[in-house]
mmCIF file of C-alpha atoms in Angstrom:
data_model
loop_
_atom_site.group_PDB
_atom_site.id
_atom_site.type_symbol
_atom_site.label_atom_id
_atom_site.label_comp_id
_atom_site.label_asym_id
_atom_site.label_seq_id
_atom_site.Cartn_x
_atom_site.Cartn_y
_atom_site.Cartn_z
ATOM 1 C CA MET W 12 211.638 34.368 67.072
ATOM 2 C CA LEU W 13 210.080 36.163 64.130
ATOM 3 C CA MET W 14 211.860 39.347 65.206
ATOM 4 C CA VAL W 15 215.240 37.817 64.372
ATOM 5 C CA TYR W 16 214.290 37.164 60.765
ATOM 6 C CA GLU W 17 212.629 40.558 60.360
ATOM 7 C CA LEU W 18 216.000 42.141 61.228
ATOM 8 C CA GLU W 19 217.470 40.573 58.064
ATOM 9 C CA ASN W 20 215.739 43.285 56.031
ATOM 10 C CA PRO W 21 218.201 46.241 55.896
ATOM 11 C CA GLU W 22 215.418 48.550 54.697
ATOM 12 C CA LYS W 23 213.778 48.406 58.155
ATOM 13 C CA SER W 24 215.404 50.148 61.063
ATOM 14 C CA PRO W 25 216.047 48.046 64.196
ATOM 15 C CA GLN W 26 213.756 50.305 66.233
ATOM 16 C CA THR W 27 210.852 49.747 63.827
ATOM 17 C CA VAL W 28 211.265 45.983 64.093
ATOM 18 C CA ILE W 29 211.960 45.654 67.841
ATOM 19 C CA SER W 30 209.564 48.262 69.350
ATOM 20 C CA PRO W 31 206.335 46.260 68.782
ATOM 21 C CA TYR W 32 207.857 43.280 70.606
ATOM 22 C CA GLU W 33 208.988 45.495 73.460
ATOM 23 C CA ASP W 34 205.451 46.815 73.936
ATOM 24 C CA SER W 35 203.634 43.511 73.524
ATOM 25 C CA TYR W 36 205.970 41.084 75.327
ATOM 26 C CA SER W 37 208.128 43.350 77.555
ATOM 27 C CA VAL W 38 211.280 42.147 75.785
ATOM 28 C CA PHE W 39 214.627 43.908 76.298
ATOM 29 C CA ALA W 40 216.788 43.884 73.133
ATOM 30 C CA LEU W 41 220.452 44.768 72.672
ATOM 31 C CA LEU W 42 221.731 44.790 69.058
ATOM 32 C CA LYS W 43 225.468 45.123 68.325
ATOM 33 C CA ASP W 44 227.427 45.123 65.076
ATOM 34 C CA ALA W 45 230.416 42.903 64.332
ATOM 35 C CA GLN W 46 232.789 45.407 65.961
ATOM 36 C CA GLY W 47 230.797 45.395 69.217
ATOM 37 C CA ASN W 48 229.209 48.786 68.743
ATOM 38 C CA VAL W 49 225.672 49.202 70.051
ATOM 39 C CA VAL W 50 223.251 49.608 67.155
ATOM 40 C CA TYR W 51 220.082 49.556 69.259
ATOM 41 C CA GLN W 52 219.293 49.171 72.980
ATOM 42 C CA SER W 53 215.801 49.016 74.522
ATOM 43 C CA GLY W 54 214.820 51.575 77.114
ATOM 44 C CA LEU W 55 213.003 48.892 79.100
ATOM 45 C CA SER W 56 214.031 48.521 82.760
ATOM 46 C CA PHE W 57 213.763 45.568 85.173
ATOM 47 C CA PRO W 58 213.937 45.276 88.990
ATOM 48 C CA THR W 59 217.569 44.157 88.623
ATOM 49 C CA ASP W 60 220.201 46.514 87.201
ATOM 50 C CA MET W 61 220.563 45.966 83.455
ATOM 51 C CA ALA W 62 224.378 45.983 83.522
ATOM 52 C CA PHE W 63 224.330 43.137 86.053
ATOM 53 C CA LEU W 64 221.930 41.153 83.879
ATOM 54 C CA LEU W 65 224.024 41.683 80.736
ATOM 55 C CA ARG W 66 227.150 40.450 82.549
ATOM 56 C CA GLN W 67 225.267 37.319 83.568
ATOM 57 C CA PHE W 68 223.979 37.010 80.023
ATOM 58 C CA ALA W 69 227.554 37.023 78.658
ATOM 59 C CA GLU W 70 228.655 34.392 81.199
ATOM 60 C CA GLU W 71 225.747 32.105 80.328
ATOM 61 C CA GLU W 72 226.178 32.530 76.574
ATOM 62 C CA GLY W 73 229.988 32.213 76.545
ATOM 63 C CA VAL W 74 232.577 34.288 74.688
ATOM 64 C CA GLN W 75 231.252 35.651 71.415
ATOM 65 C CA SER W 76 234.139 36.852 69.297
ATOM 66 C CA VAL W 77 234.223 38.816 66.125
ATOM 67 C CA MET W 78 235.699 35.737 64.431
ATOM 68 C CA ALA W 79 232.575 33.798 65.290
ATOM 69 C CA LEU W 80 230.468 36.484 63.693
ATOM 70 C CA ASP W 81 232.658 36.435 60.570
ATOM 71 C CA ARG W 82 232.353 32.655 60.213
ATOM 72 C CA THR W 83 228.540 32.766 60.340
ATOM 73 C CA ALA W 84 227.032 32.833 56.854
ATOM 74 C CA ALA W 85 223.332 32.834 57.862
ATOM 75 C CA THR W 86 221.130 33.981 60.737
ATOM 76 C CA THR W 87 221.313 31.597 63.677
ATOM 77 C CA GLN W 88 219.547 31.554 67.032
ATOM 78 C CA GLY W 89 220.826 30.038 70.255
ATOM 79 C CA GLY W 90 218.830 28.184 72.907
ATOM 80 C CA VAL W 91 216.787 29.693 75.728
ATOM 81 C CA PHE W 92 218.482 29.895 79.131
ATOM 82 C CA SER W 93 217.532 31.230 82.566
ATOM 83 C CA LEU W 94 219.094 34.090 84.528
ATOM 84 C CA SER W 95 218.647 35.036 88.193
ATOM 85 C CA GLY W 96 218.344 38.700 89.114
ATOM 86 C CA GLY W 97 219.360 40.413 92.333
ATOM 87 C CA ALA W 98 215.776 41.027 93.511
ATOM 88 C CA GLN W 99 214.662 37.377 93.590
ATOM 89 C CA ASP W 100 213.499 37.761 90.019
ATOM 90 C CA LYS W 101 214.256 35.450 87.087
ATOM 91 C CA TYR W 102 214.692 36.055 83.369
ATOM 92 C CA TRP W 103 214.723 34.190 80.077
ATOM 93 C CA GLY W 104 217.666 34.874 77.789
ATOM 94 C CA VAL W 105 218.073 34.254 74.044
ATOM 95 C CA SER W 106 221.017 35.167 71.776
ATOM 96 C CA ALA W 107 221.111 35.260 68.022
ATOM 97 C CA ILE W 108 223.486 36.167 65.159
ATOM 98 C CA VAL W 109 221.650 38.110 62.483
ATOM 99 C CA VAL W 110 223.019 38.283 58.908
ATOM 100 C CA ASP W 111 221.063 40.736 56.777
ATOM 101 C CA LYS W 112 220.645 40.540 52.999
ATOM 102 C CA SER W 113 223.707 42.713 52.428
ATOM 103 C CA GLY W 114 225.878 40.248 54.417
ATOM 104 C CA THR W 115 226.310 42.464 57.470
ATOM 105 C CA HIS W 116 226.555 40.611 60.790
ATOM 106 C CA PHE W 117 224.853 41.662 64.029
ATOM 107 C CA TYR W 118 224.746 40.123 67.521
ATOM 108 C CA LEU W 119 221.336 40.221 69.242
ATOM 109 C CA SER W 120 220.720 39.699 72.983
ATOM 110 C CA LEU W 121 217.128 39.338 74.223
ATOM 111 C CA LEU W 122 215.915 39.339 77.846
ATOM 112 C CA GLN W 123 212.405 38.769 79.209
ATOM 113 C CA ARG W 124 211.402 38.687 82.874
ATOM 114 C CA GLN W 125 209.765 35.457 84.037
ATOM 115 C CA LYS W 126 206.351 36.105 85.565
ATOM 116 C CA THR W 127 205.597 34.606 88.970
ATOM 117 C CA ALA W 128 202.690 32.199 89.489
ATOM 118 C CA PHE W 129 200.784 34.958 91.289
ATOM 119 C CA GLU W 130 201.214 37.341 88.346
ATOM 120 C CA LEU W 131 200.055 34.704 85.882
ATOM 121 C CA ILE W 132 196.967 33.955 87.973
ATOM 122 C CA ARG W 133 196.265 37.670 88.490
ATOM 123 C CA ASN W 134 196.451 38.373 84.790
ATOM 124 C CA GLN W 135 194.112 35.494 83.977
ATOM 125 C CA LEU W 136 191.831 35.993 86.987
ATOM 126 C CA PRO W 137 189.112 38.015 85.188
ATOM 127 C CA PHE W 138 188.904 35.332 82.510
ATOM 128 C CA TYR W 139 188.742 32.530 85.082
ATOM 129 C CA LEU W 140 186.116 34.414 87.089
ATOM 130 C CA LEU W 141 184.043 34.900 83.971
ATOM 131 C CA ILE W 142 184.270 31.193 83.120
ATOM 132 C CA TRP W 143 183.431 30.271 86.736
ATOM 133 C CA GLY W 144 180.462 32.649 86.804
ATOM 134 C CA VAL W 145 179.075 31.373 83.501
ATOM 135 C CA SER W 146 179.553 27.762 84.624
ATOM 136 C CA LEU W 147 177.856 28.427 87.970
ATOM 137 C CA PHE W 148 174.959 30.126 86.231
ATOM 138 C CA CYS W 149 174.540 27.177 83.861
ATOM 139 C CA VAL W 150 174.735 24.686 86.740
ATOM 140 C CA VAL W 151 172.106 26.614 88.737
ATOM 141 C CA ILE W 152 169.749 26.846 85.759
ATOM 142 C CA VAL W 153 170.137 23.173 84.865
ATOM 143 C CA SER W 154 169.828 22.124 88.524
ATOM 144 C CA ARG W 155 166.634 24.132 89.002
ATOM 145 C CA PHE W 156 165.194 22.688 85.801
ATOM 146 C CA LEU W 157 166.020 19.114 86.830
ATOM 147 C CA LEU W 158 164.882 19.607 90.428
ATOM 148 C CA ARG W 159 161.615 21.148 89.325
ATOM 149 C CA HIS W 160 160.876 18.173 87.112
ATOM 150 C CA ALA W 161 162.036 15.712 89.797
ATOM 151 C CA ILE W 162 159.976 17.328 92.575
ATOM 152 C CA GLU W 163 156.860 17.971 90.494
ATOM 153 C CA PRO W 164 155.434 14.422 90.914
ATOM 154 C CA THR W 165 156.078 14.556 94.675
ATOM 155 C CA GLU W 166 154.387 17.941 94.955
ATOM 156 C CA LYS W 167 151.358 16.595 93.094
ATOM 157 C CA VAL W 168 151.152 13.616 95.457
ATOM 158 C CA LEU W 169 151.467 15.836 98.549
ATOM 159 C CA LYS W 170 148.877 18.266 97.200
ATOM 160 C CA SER W 171 146.529 15.392 96.450
ATOM 161 C CA GLN W 172 147.120 13.936 99.915
ATOM 162 C CA LYS W 173 146.423 17.252 101.648
ATOM 163 C CA GLY W 174 143.305 17.714 99.555
ATOM 164 C CA PHE W 175 142.123 14.224 100.446
ATOM 165 C CA ILE W 176 142.694 14.786 104.181
ATOM 166 C CA ALA W 177 140.830 18.094 104.074
ATOM 167 C CA ALA W 178 137.944 16.648 102.041
ATOM 168 C CA ALA W 179 137.698 13.470 104.104
ATOM 169 C CA SER W 180 137.826 15.409 107.390
ATOM 170 C CA HIS W 181 135.132 17.762 106.167
ATOM 171 C CA GLU W 182 132.887 14.939 104.934
ATOM 172 C CA LEU W 183 133.224 13.008 108.213
ATOM 173 C CA LYS W 184 131.796 15.872 110.236
ATOM 174 C CA ALA W 185 128.241 15.244 109.033
ATOM 175 C CA PRO W 186 128.069 11.483 109.815
ATOM 176 C CA LEU W 187 129.638 12.067 113.220
ATOM 177 C CA ALA W 188 126.958 14.646 114.019
ATOM 178 C CA VAL W 189 124.303 12.109 112.985
ATOM 179 C CA ILE W 190 125.898 9.402 115.142
ATOM 180 C CA LEU W 191 125.979 11.708 118.180
ATOM 181 C CA ALA W 192 122.328 12.743 117.680
ATOM 182 C CA ASN W 193 121.112 9.163 117.312
ATOM 183 C CA ASN W 194 123.289 7.963 120.179
ATOM 184 C CA ASP W 195 121.658 10.585 122.393
ATOM 185 C CA LYS W 196 118.229 9.225 121.354
ATOM 186 C CA ILE W 197 119.326 5.644 122.097
ATOM 187 C CA SER W 198 120.617 6.763 125.495
ATOM 188 C CA ARG W 199 117.222 8.296 126.342
ATOM 189 C CA LEU W 200 115.302 5.235 125.096
ATOM 190 C CA GLY W 201 117.554 2.936 127.098
ATOM 191 C CA ASP W 202 116.976 4.765 130.350
ATOM 192 C CA GLY W 203 116.977 2.195 133.115
ATOM 193 C CA MET W 204 118.826 -0.369 130.964
ATOM 194 C CA PRO W 205 122.491 -0.463 132.185
ATOM 195 C CA ASP W 206 123.920 -2.308 129.171
ATOM 196 C CA ILE W 207 122.438 0.168 126.702
ATOM 197 C CA GLN W 208 123.529 3.143 128.826
ATOM 198 C CA LYS W 209 127.069 1.776 129.013
ATOM 199 C CA ALA W 210 127.248 1.180 125.258
ATOM 200 C CA ALA W 211 125.844 4.643 124.570
ATOM 201 C CA LYS W 212 128.512 6.261 126.771
ATOM 202 C CA ILE W 213 131.281 4.368 124.954
ATOM 203 C CA ILE W 214 129.899 5.417 121.568
ATOM 204 C CA ASP W 215 129.615 9.014 122.743
ATOM 205 C CA ALA W 216 133.191 9.077 124.091
ATOM 206 C CA GLU W 217 134.713 7.507 120.965
ATOM 207 C CA THR W 218 132.691 9.768 118.670
ATOM 208 C CA MET W 219 133.840 12.860 120.549
ATOM 209 C CA ARG W 220 137.420 11.624 120.315
ATOM 210 C CA MET W 221 137.071 11.173 116.555
ATOM 211 C CA SER W 222 135.398 14.567 116.259
ATOM 212 C CA LYS W 223 138.365 16.204 118.010
ATOM 213 C CA LEU W 224 140.811 14.419 115.698
ATOM 214 C CA ILE W 225 138.883 15.549 112.613
ATOM 215 C CA ARG W 226 138.799 19.131 113.900
ATOM 216 C CA ASP W 227 142.558 19.079 114.411
ATOM 217 C CA MET W 228 143.177 17.604 110.965
ATOM 218 C CA LEU W 229 140.991 20.264 109.350
ATOM 219 C CA LEU W 230 142.944 22.978 111.140
ATOM 220 C CA LEU W 231 146.289 21.584 109.933
ATOM 221 C CA ALA W 232 144.907 21.150 106.400
ATOM 222 C CA SER W 233 143.816 24.799 106.334
ATOM 223 C CA SER W 234 147.245 25.795 107.646
ATOM 224 C CA ASP W 235 149.046 23.829 104.916
ATOM 225 C CA SER W 236 146.866 25.286 102.173
ATOM 226 C CA GLY W 237 147.182 28.847 103.501
ATOM 227 C CA THR W 238 143.416 29.246 103.879
ATOM 228 C CA ARG W 239 143.393 29.674 107.656
ATOM 229 C CA ASN W 240 141.374 32.791 108.510
ATOM 230 C CA ILE W 241 142.964 35.197 110.974
ATOM 231 C CA ASN W 242 140.636 37.699 112.651
ATOM 232 C CA LYS W 243 142.773 40.481 114.015
ATOM 233 C CA THR W 244 141.250 42.523 116.820
ATOM 234 C CA MET W 245 142.421 44.456 119.848
ATOM 235 C CA VAL W 246 142.707 41.861 122.626
ATOM 236 C CA ASN W 247 142.848 42.588 126.360
ATOM 237 C CA ILE W 248 145.399 40.064 127.635
ATOM 238 C CA ASP W 249 144.250 40.433 131.262
ATOM 239 C CA THR W 250 140.691 39.523 130.308
ATOM 240 C CA LEU W 251 141.807 36.623 128.125
ATOM 241 C CA LEU W 252 143.951 35.102 130.887
ATOM 242 C CA ILE W 253 141.160 35.436 133.425
ATOM 243 C CA ALA W 254 138.750 33.723 131.007
ATOM 244 C CA LEU W 255 141.296 30.942 130.499
ATOM 245 C CA TYR W 256 141.669 30.487 134.241
ATOM 246 C CA GLU W 257 137.902 30.428 134.809
ATOM 247 C CA ALA W 258 137.413 27.868 132.019
ATOM 248 C CA TYR W 259 139.981 25.407 133.389
ATOM 249 C CA GLU W 260 139.724 25.935 137.151
ATOM 250 C CA PRO W 261 136.641 23.633 137.493
ATOM 251 C CA ILE W 262 138.341 20.924 135.400
ATOM 252 C CA CYS W 263 141.491 21.063 137.530
ATOM 253 C CA SER W 264 139.440 21.153 140.742
ATOM 254 C CA GLN W 265 137.548 18.038 139.684
ATOM 255 C CA LYS W 266 140.840 16.196 139.174
ATOM 256 C CA GLY W 267 142.335 17.486 142.434
ATOM 257 C CA ILE W 268 144.922 19.661 140.665
ATOM 258 C CA PRO W 269 145.537 23.176 142.081
ATOM 259 C CA LEU W 270 145.477 25.872 139.342
ATOM 260 C CA ASP W 271 147.388 29.061 140.197
ATOM 261 C CA ALA W 272 147.209 32.409 138.391
ATOM 262 C CA ASP W 273 150.480 34.352 138.415
ATOM 263 C CA PHE W 274 149.576 37.340 136.265
ATOM 264 C CA MET W 275 147.337 39.479 138.459
ATOM 265 C CA ASP W 276 150.101 41.968 139.345
ATOM 266 C CA VAL W 277 150.963 42.779 135.717
ATOM 267 C CA HIS W 278 149.015 45.296 133.647
ATOM 268 C CA PHE W 279 149.196 44.252 130.012
ATOM 269 C CA PRO W 280 148.658 46.598 127.069
ATOM 270 C CA MET W 281 146.053 45.879 124.412
ATOM 271 C CA LEU W 282 147.467 43.477 121.843
ATOM 272 C CA CYS W 283 146.416 43.474 118.192
ATOM 273 C CA THR W 284 146.093 39.747 117.505
ATOM 274 C CA ASP W 285 143.667 36.855 116.948
ATOM 275 C CA ARG W 286 141.962 36.117 120.264
ATOM 276 C CA GLU W 287 140.705 32.663 119.217
ATOM 277 C CA CYS W 288 144.171 31.521 118.109
ATOM 278 C CA LEU W 289 145.743 32.830 121.294
ATOM 279 C CA PHE W 290 143.152 31.134 123.502
ATOM 280 C CA GLN W 291 143.476 27.862 121.579
ATOM 281 C CA ILE W 292 147.267 27.744 122.001
ATOM 282 C CA LEU W 293 146.991 28.262 125.759
ATOM 283 C CA SER W 294 144.168 25.707 125.946
ATOM 284 C CA ILE W 295 146.411 23.139 124.273
ATOM 285 C CA PHE W 296 149.126 23.845 126.847
ATOM 286 C CA LEU W 297 146.638 23.476 129.723
ATOM 287 C CA ASP W 298 145.091 20.267 128.310
ATOM 288 C CA ASN W 299 148.587 18.843 127.983
ATOM 289 C CA ALA W 300 149.527 19.905 131.540
ATOM 290 C CA ILE W 301 146.352 18.385 133.043
ATOM 291 C CA SER W 302 146.915 15.107 131.183
ATOM 292 C CA HIS W 303 150.444 14.737 132.546
ATOM 293 C CA SER W 304 149.887 15.976 136.098
ATOM 294 C CA GLY W 305 148.874 13.856 139.032
ATOM 295 C CA THR W 306 146.614 14.771 141.938
ATOM 296 C CA ASN W 307 147.896 17.690 144.037
ATOM 297 C CA ALA W 308 150.563 18.530 141.417
ATOM 298 C CA PRO W 309 149.900 22.253 140.839
ATOM 299 C CA ILE W 310 149.627 23.940 137.443
ATOM 300 C CA GLN W 311 150.505 27.583 137.087
ATOM 301 C CA ILE W 312 149.469 30.143 134.452
ATOM 302 C CA LYS W 313 152.203 32.765 134.362
ATOM 303 C CA ALA W 314 152.610 35.856 132.194
ATOM 304 C CA ALA W 315 155.448 38.328 131.882
ATOM 305 C CA LEU W 316 155.793 41.592 129.958
ATOM 306 C CA SER W 317 158.926 43.047 128.376
ATOM 307 C CA HIS W 318 159.442 46.112 126.205
ATOM 308 C CA LYS W 319 159.006 44.081 123.012
ATOM 309 C CA ASP W 320 156.871 40.997 123.745
ATOM 310 C CA VAL W 321 154.489 39.126 126.055
ATOM 311 C CA THR W 322 155.438 35.669 127.348
ATOM 312 C CA ILE W 323 152.659 33.403 128.653
ATOM 313 C CA SER W 324 153.663 30.118 130.307
ATOM 314 C CA VAL W 325 151.749 27.079 131.513
ATOM 315 C CA ILE W 326 153.901 25.372 134.154
ATOM 316 C CA ASP W 327 153.165 21.906 135.493
ATOM 317 C CA HIS W 328 154.875 19.656 138.034
ATOM 318 C CA GLY W 329 154.031 16.368 136.366
ATOM 319 C CA GLN W 330 156.161 13.681 134.790
ATOM 320 C CA GLY W 331 158.101 16.090 132.563
ATOM 321 C CA ILE W 332 159.594 15.463 129.115
ATOM 322 C CA SER W 333 162.690 13.368 128.508
ATOM 323 C CA ALA W 334 165.693 14.860 126.732
ATOM 324 C CA GLN W 335 165.189 12.272 123.970
ATOM 325 C CA ASP W 336 161.620 13.421 123.253
ATOM 326 C CA LYS W 337 162.087 17.173 123.700
ATOM 327 C CA PRO W 338 163.437 17.967 120.170
ATOM 328 C CA TYR W 339 160.381 16.322 118.548
ATOM 329 C CA ILE W 340 157.608 17.356 120.936
ATOM 330 C CA PHE W 341 156.158 19.907 118.470
ATOM 331 C CA ASP W 342 156.252 17.532 115.470
ATOM 332 C CA ARG W 343 153.002 16.274 114.015
ATOM 333 C CA PHE W 344 151.750 12.917 115.297
ATOM 334 C CA TYR W 345 154.715 12.586 117.654
ATOM 335 C CA CYS W 346 153.775 10.900 120.917
ATOM 336 C CA ALA W 347 156.181 10.464 123.799
ATOM 337 C CA ASP W 348 153.942 7.563 124.855
ATOM 338 C CA LYS W 349 155.170 4.966 122.349
ATOM 339 C CA SER W 350 152.656 2.383 123.633
ATOM 340 C CA HIS W 351 149.741 4.748 122.763
ATOM 341 C CA THR W 352 147.911 3.903 125.962
ATOM 342 C CA ASP W 353 146.590 7.493 126.027
ATOM 343 C CA LYS W 354 143.750 7.293 123.505
ATOM 344 C CA PHE W 355 142.795 10.958 123.805
ATOM 345 C CA HIS W 356 146.045 12.401 122.442
ATOM 346 C CA PHE W 357 147.080 11.971 118.800
ATOM 347 C CA GLY W 358 150.302 13.976 118.781
ATOM 348 C CA LEU W 359 148.622 16.918 117.044
ATOM 349 C CA GLY W 360 147.939 19.396 119.864
ATOM 350 C CA LEU W 361 151.434 20.834 120.270
ATOM 351 C CA SER W 362 152.035 20.883 116.511
ATOM 352 C CA ILE W 363 148.798 22.875 116.130
ATOM 353 C CA ALA W 364 150.006 25.278 118.835
ATOM 354 C CA LYS W 365 153.209 25.791 116.858
ATOM 355 C CA GLU W 366 151.264 26.411 113.616
ATOM 356 C CA LEU W 367 148.971 28.929 115.291
ATOM 357 C CA ALA W 368 151.897 30.714 116.945
ATOM 358 C CA GLY W 369 153.401 31.166 113.491
ATOM 359 C CA PHE W 370 150.209 32.892 112.332
ATOM 360 C CA LEU W 371 150.600 35.310 115.247
ATOM 361 C CA SER W 372 154.285 35.988 114.418
ATOM 362 C CA GLY W 373 155.126 34.369 117.744
ATOM 363 C CA ASN W 374 156.880 31.209 118.797
ATOM 364 C CA VAL W 375 156.382 28.407 121.289
ATOM 365 C CA GLY W 376 158.839 26.384 123.328
ATOM 366 C CA VAL W 377 159.269 24.151 126.335
ATOM 367 C CA ARG W 378 161.665 24.044 129.252
ATOM 368 C CA ASP W 379 162.002 21.867 132.328
ATOM 369 C CA THR W 380 160.302 22.879 135.562
ATOM 370 C CA GLU W 381 162.514 22.963 138.622
ATOM 371 C CA GLY W 382 161.725 19.918 140.732
ATOM 372 C CA GLY W 383 160.165 18.043 137.795
ATOM 373 C CA GLY W 384 157.592 18.804 135.156
ATOM 374 C CA ALA W 385 157.470 20.953 132.039
ATOM 375 C CA ALA W 386 156.756 24.594 131.261
ATOM 376 C CA PHE W 387 155.312 25.367 127.833
ATOM 377 C CA PHE W 388 155.490 29.012 126.817
ATOM 378 C CA LEU W 389 154.205 31.296 124.070
ATOM 379 C CA VAL W 390 156.019 34.501 123.097
ATOM 380 C CA VAL W 391 153.992 37.072 121.150
ATOM 381 C CA PRO W 392 155.587 40.354 120.012
ATOM 382 C CA LEU W 393 153.787 43.525 121.063
ATOM 383 C CA LYS W 394 154.081 44.917 117.531
ATOM 384 C CA SER W 395 153.250 41.688 115.755
ATOM 385 C CA THR W 396 152.438 41.043 112.158
ATOM 386 C CA VAL W 397 149.634 38.534 111.671
ATOM 387 C CA THR W 398 149.929 36.596 108.430
ATOM 388 C CA THR W 399 147.960 34.051 106.479
ATOM 389 C CA GLY W 400 148.940 32.212 103.363
ATOM 390 C CA ARG W 401 148.542 35.252 101.105
ATOM 391 C CA THR W 402 147.547 38.186 103.301
ATOM 392 C CA SER W 403 149.382 40.186 105.929
ATOM 393 C CA TRP W 404 148.447 43.058 108.176
ATOM 394 C CA LYS W 405 150.715 45.469 110.009
#
């Protein structure tokens, strides 16, 4: 140690030389002259009694006699050894014989407590945390930069695809209207001609099917682009449900399906929401229920009121939904009928219902009907926030 050689200068007092090392490295120093008299002793204390440590120090170092000091002509330093304290603490020990420039001999004993692994980590923890924080920050910045450049081409493709779907759907509306108008003229001109009447009916049915698909695609395109218009008004839920029932009761009656209204006993408060969106969601549920219900399998429109929301359910007793299909039933273009024998459903209706429910700050779901069938429900909060892509109202 440098301290040992600094003690060779007799012009410096031992305290002047040793004190800086005591403060910086927590080193205990004991300096004796050749006769064994204490020249300097540190005031530093350790968990273990110092007298006990010094006895151990002497045992580890061996017998140091005055004759040994007399035979030493130059400063020498012994090796480093380890001591065990009485409080499960450990120490490093070093001994040295110091010969100053005047030829005077001194015996130096140095002790330093060994720091535990926890103490070493604790002392370095702020530095490690700083390094970790800087590294994490750099990783996040680089990752975002790389991801942005990696995703940018995909985003352009998706944006282009959505734009194409919206433009194509919009442009197809005009030719479909022309086809329907001319098909109606052909149907009138072919009055009394069965083949022409049959062909005209097929054209009319397929054109209406395509028109419905285009309307659904336009709605989803407007939802994706955030341009869907939400018209918020005060809606009377009782009136809306009655209108829904009256619109679908003739359709159900024609197909031999009983339609029940289970909401007459509940008085609903006025709800600030988009009436068209709400009606369209429930219409999708009813269309779906009618399509999957057989003759004499009743459909029920049910509504319930709680202190925070309104739940409207359309319950059918049809074929139901398998557990395999249920997680994907609200996905776009998902059809439980893998054979696609049902030409009037494209797998868009329920996904549109989910999109519209999101605009109303509500949610949709499905559960099994006891005895078979499915119950689709819409939950709308009483104090809802209606949002579009960029605008919100409260």
